[in-house]
Amino acid sequence: MARWCVVALGFGLTVVPAVRSAEPGPLLATIKAVGREGRGNAAAAQAWRELVKHGPKVLPDVLAAMDDASPAAANWLRAAVEAIADRALAAKQLPAESLEAFVKDTRHAGPPRRLAFEWLVKAEPTARLRLLAGMLDDPGSELRREAVELELRKAEALFVSKDAAALPMYQKLLGHARDYDQVQLIAGRLDKLGHPMDLTAHLGFITRWAVIGPFDNRQGRGFHTVYPPERGIDLHAEYEGKDGAKLRWGEATAETPTATADLKRHGRVDFNDIVGEQKGATMYAFAAVVSHSERPVEVRVGSNNAVRFWLNGREIFFREEYHHGVQIDQHVGKGTLKAGRNEILIKVCQNEQTEDWARQWSFQLRVCDALGGAVPLTVVTPKLPPAKRS
Amino acid sequence: MRLLSLTVALVLAVALRGAADDSMQFRGPRGLGVSTEKDLPVEWSDTVGLRWKAALPGRGLSNPVIAQGRVYVTACSGFEQRRLHVLCFDVKTGKLLWDRQFAATGTTVCHPKTNMAAPSPLTDGRSVVALFATGDLVCLDRDGDLVWYRSLVGDYPTVGNNVGMASSPVLVGKTVVVCLENVGESFVAGIDLATGENRWRHERPRGINWVTPVLFDRDGRTQVVVQGPRDLTAFDPVSGKRLWSTEGSFATMASATAGDGMIFAPGGKFTAYRPDKDTVQLLWQNPKLATGYCSPVYYQGLVYTVSAAGVVNCAEPGTGKVLWTERLDGNYAASPLAADGKLYVLSEKGLTTVLQASGEAKVLATNQIDDTFLASPVAADGAIFLRSDKFLYCIGR
């Protein structure tokens, strides 16, 4: 039976159902039930304090509970791990063995494994190098990043001393690195060592697109207007665009600069180059891609303009924001690639700002796994006449 | 026995409330950039006059807040700034007491000048509330135990922008007020300090605004005044009732300040107002009082402004007449601190000019620490606290 208690938090009084349990399960469930706008917070706070009282023996349970927790609940649980671990560390009671077991168990999600790793290393500093040595292919992005970072430092030392062993080391690390800053560092070194690579392709940018436009976006209305490409792709259709212009699909090729070029340029399609500078205008870009298997993916976009994008007809991201900067992986939409043919559509809107820095009207798009690694795809968009104006 | 317990609890509660002069939030007590601390240091360098210097795990524009012998500050670290820190140091020794970390749940894309630890935390001596530019809102007790947590992006998914958010939470009684004006869902909300639940929430115009609300006292009650690009609007912090509003053209970086029944609002034309019960009287406007990133300060009957290029102006609060202008070296992002009869003005490259706070310009000292400073200085415990990109400096004995 649920008991009720008066909880004094700050100087306010809140009545919440008492959550007491000899087992962490009900407490974890209460914490994971936190809802929007703070709903469930009072009960979660009480459960949190009860949970922490259980001490280090429940650390594996709390860490495991993070696996499928919402982002908000995961942060509640993270705080519980830290509070428990901090006290246990001070009392020299941090359970290093169970933490290490958790770190090594790749069935668990990356963030709690990383959290376990960090507290383990505080108790046992030698565990860091010992564990990272086997984590170059770790499914957790933070552990993998640090493992790559360690090896990169060795490669950099070889590179600086002009040791020939640097080249194979960079080549090996290219297969492990996933974060774009590490990948670009490696690509730049390979370039200097006489082994240039196609970084644009390596990062998974789509470089051949069918594009159409401009449609109207005066007063920002186009962002919310469903133009024909959003209702279905017909690459042979003709549509009426802005100011009555007759529009047809054409082919556009994205930039493939050198490895050391600004990452914002990789895979960039610049609409100013295609249809000339426009204000209050909307463009669409479409790509058909084939995947050999069904798999979850992240579609990552960089653009200085308002964008919406769809995977197989399902909108996976939108943001109505103009000229506040562009960077790689700025926008992330999550979806699932089917085995076989898939369709990617992006809408890129230009507003009517007249400042010189508001000229940019472009996008870059790549398809990745959750770590940021390129997903193998084949672009099968039918060949079209060039979209670029002569 | 029960009476004794209640008495002990009340005594403890009062003791933990924090001394009147403890730094509480953005720009110190009540967010005004003013401290009643005395005997503050005037001269120092990176080797002389430091009580301690503590390394930070990452960048932050947030100023530290100090209460009950503890210094709280936020930082962000890791790939794409996805790790958010709330840190607690001992005010006397600089020893790190705890570091609680959270994973960013909102976008971390921002202009390179700012970062995810841009909003300053607040403390009432008993708990510390930290808001990050990712929309993650955390309340911890003084020992680092979680009181509650909110993902405001989880609650309102379009919150955020690609430049970064910076408005700091403010505390009125037991209500934490947050103002998130951005390209997505924009609002000002009163949040229960005890539970983190919404007490009230009002939509605000969409658009980028980094300004922190200012607290304004009238008839013995505190109002929360929100400064938007085109309005200055006061809310009752408990009920959320809209009390008054006036239109204008206001700054989106520098925040307003208040004192003696007046509000001083930065903008294209720096404007002074005297709010009445339902109306707002415009007292004067002066475009010469440029603020850039730096919020103005009202101290001992004078208004001070600092521009991004280091032009310090002192003006009469009743007329806006400029009494003196001093041009300092460097660029300025930190808001000035007024305390102990002085004005402390900190440049981005670590030059602190100490000016006499009076109607006559007088530079008392210039102190250099070679580091990058964007956070506002605060004073507490007889010391001045400066937060750089890498370190927290406690200057004093």
XYZ file of C-alpha atoms in Angstrom, chain A residues 43-190:
148
model
C 7.965 11.148 -6.318
C 11.145 10.717 -8.336
C 13.056 12.935 -5.924
C 11.952 10.848 -2.985
C 12.793 7.630 -4.828
C 16.146 9.109 -5.763
C 17.045 9.713 -2.122
C 15.918 6.229 -1.158
C 17.914 4.755 -3.994
C 21.089 6.563 -3.023
C 20.745 5.205 0.517
C 21.135 1.697 -0.892
C 24.781 2.488 -1.558
C 27.252 1.022 -4.025
C 25.676 -2.425 -4.237
C 22.951 -0.998 -6.505
C 25.327 0.760 -8.902
C 25.012 -1.912 -11.624
C 21.219 -1.729 -11.380
C 21.171 2.033 -11.644
C 23.597 1.990 -14.544
C 21.583 -0.670 -16.322
C 18.422 1.343 -15.827
C 19.972 4.091 -17.930
C 19.960 1.796 -20.972
C 16.361 2.450 -21.948
C 15.617 5.554 -19.900
C 14.388 8.751 -21.500
C 17.080 11.436 -21.803
C 15.588 13.232 -18.798
C 15.326 10.098 -16.667
C 18.847 9.101 -17.693
C 20.125 12.315 -16.152
C 18.253 11.602 -12.899
C 19.908 8.177 -12.850
C 23.296 9.597 -13.782
C 23.086 11.887 -10.770
C 22.262 8.898 -8.560
C 25.271 6.977 -9.851
C 27.506 9.952 -9.149
C 26.145 10.539 -5.656
C 26.518 6.868 -4.726
C 29.918 6.494 -6.357
C 31.261 9.700 -4.848
C 30.451 8.525 -1.331
C 31.711 5.028 -2.016
C 34.952 6.369 -3.445
C 35.552 8.473 -0.342
C 34.895 5.417 1.818
C 37.089 3.261 -0.441
C 34.078 1.073 -1.129
C 33.629 1.617 -4.829
C 32.936 -1.831 -6.336
C 35.643 -1.823 -9.002
C 34.963 -5.370 -10.131
C 31.299 -4.868 -10.850
C 31.967 -1.524 -12.495
C 34.560 -3.090 -14.765
C 32.178 -5.887 -15.635
C 29.574 -3.317 -16.563
C 32.023 -1.377 -18.720
C 32.964 -4.519 -20.599
C 29.390 -5.607 -21.185
C 28.626 -4.082 -24.573
C 24.993 -5.124 -24.333
C 24.574 -2.004 -22.236
C 24.287 1.457 -23.767
C 27.335 3.609 -24.300
C 26.569 6.440 -21.831
C 26.180 4.281 -18.676
C 29.232 2.214 -19.662
C 31.187 5.431 -20.019
C 29.908 6.625 -16.649
C 30.948 3.356 -15.027
C 34.347 3.669 -16.696
C 34.928 7.174 -15.345
C 34.191 6.157 -11.752
C 36.178 2.960 -12.099
C 39.188 4.969 -13.250
C 38.865 7.254 -10.227
C 39.182 4.222 -7.993
C 41.674 2.378 -10.116
C 43.594 4.710 -12.480
C 45.428 1.855 -14.203
C 42.117 0.566 -15.540
C 42.011 3.411 -18.046
C 44.759 2.279 -20.381
C 44.039 -1.372 -19.768
C 40.440 -1.054 -20.905
C 40.847 1.555 -23.612
C 43.384 -0.644 -25.384
C 40.515 -2.877 -26.454
C 37.977 -0.200 -27.239
C 38.924 1.061 -30.679
C 35.729 -0.473 -32.036
C 33.598 0.150 -28.989
C 29.895 0.695 -29.721
C 29.859 3.562 -27.217
C 30.933 6.826 -28.820
C 32.703 8.326 -25.799
C 34.744 5.229 -24.951
C 35.635 4.716 -28.586
C 36.632 8.369 -28.938
C 39.054 8.193 -26.027
C 40.521 4.925 -27.277
C 41.117 6.487 -30.692
C 42.492 9.604 -29.048
C 45.139 7.592 -27.227
C 46.301 5.959 -30.445
C 46.136 9.237 -32.328
C 48.587 10.758 -29.879
C 51.018 7.960 -30.657
C 50.508 8.470 -34.387
C 51.032 12.199 -34.016
C 54.307 11.618 -32.217
C 55.449 9.360 -35.066
C 54.298 11.915 -37.629
C 56.204 14.738 -35.975
C 59.358 12.640 -35.846
C 58.837 11.715 -39.520
C 58.668 8.034 -38.643
C 57.326 5.881 -41.494
C 55.237 3.950 -38.984
C 52.878 6.913 -38.812
C 51.222 6.114 -42.164
C 49.956 2.598 -41.366
C 48.882 3.814 -37.960
C 46.762 6.591 -39.430
C 45.367 4.179 -42.012
C 44.393 1.790 -39.256
C 42.838 4.521 -37.130
C 40.762 5.759 -40.051
C 38.804 2.547 -39.747
C 38.115 3.134 -36.075
C 37.501 6.868 -35.770
C 33.911 8.081 -36.030
C 33.850 11.619 -34.625
C 34.354 14.022 -37.519
C 37.153 15.991 -35.866
C 39.249 12.855 -35.396
C 38.430 11.634 -38.907
C 39.458 14.940 -40.438
C 42.707 15.012 -38.496
C 43.566 11.565 -39.831
C 42.517 12.480 -43.380
C 44.689 15.575 -43.262
C 47.698 13.573 -42.122
C 47.159 10.962 -44.824
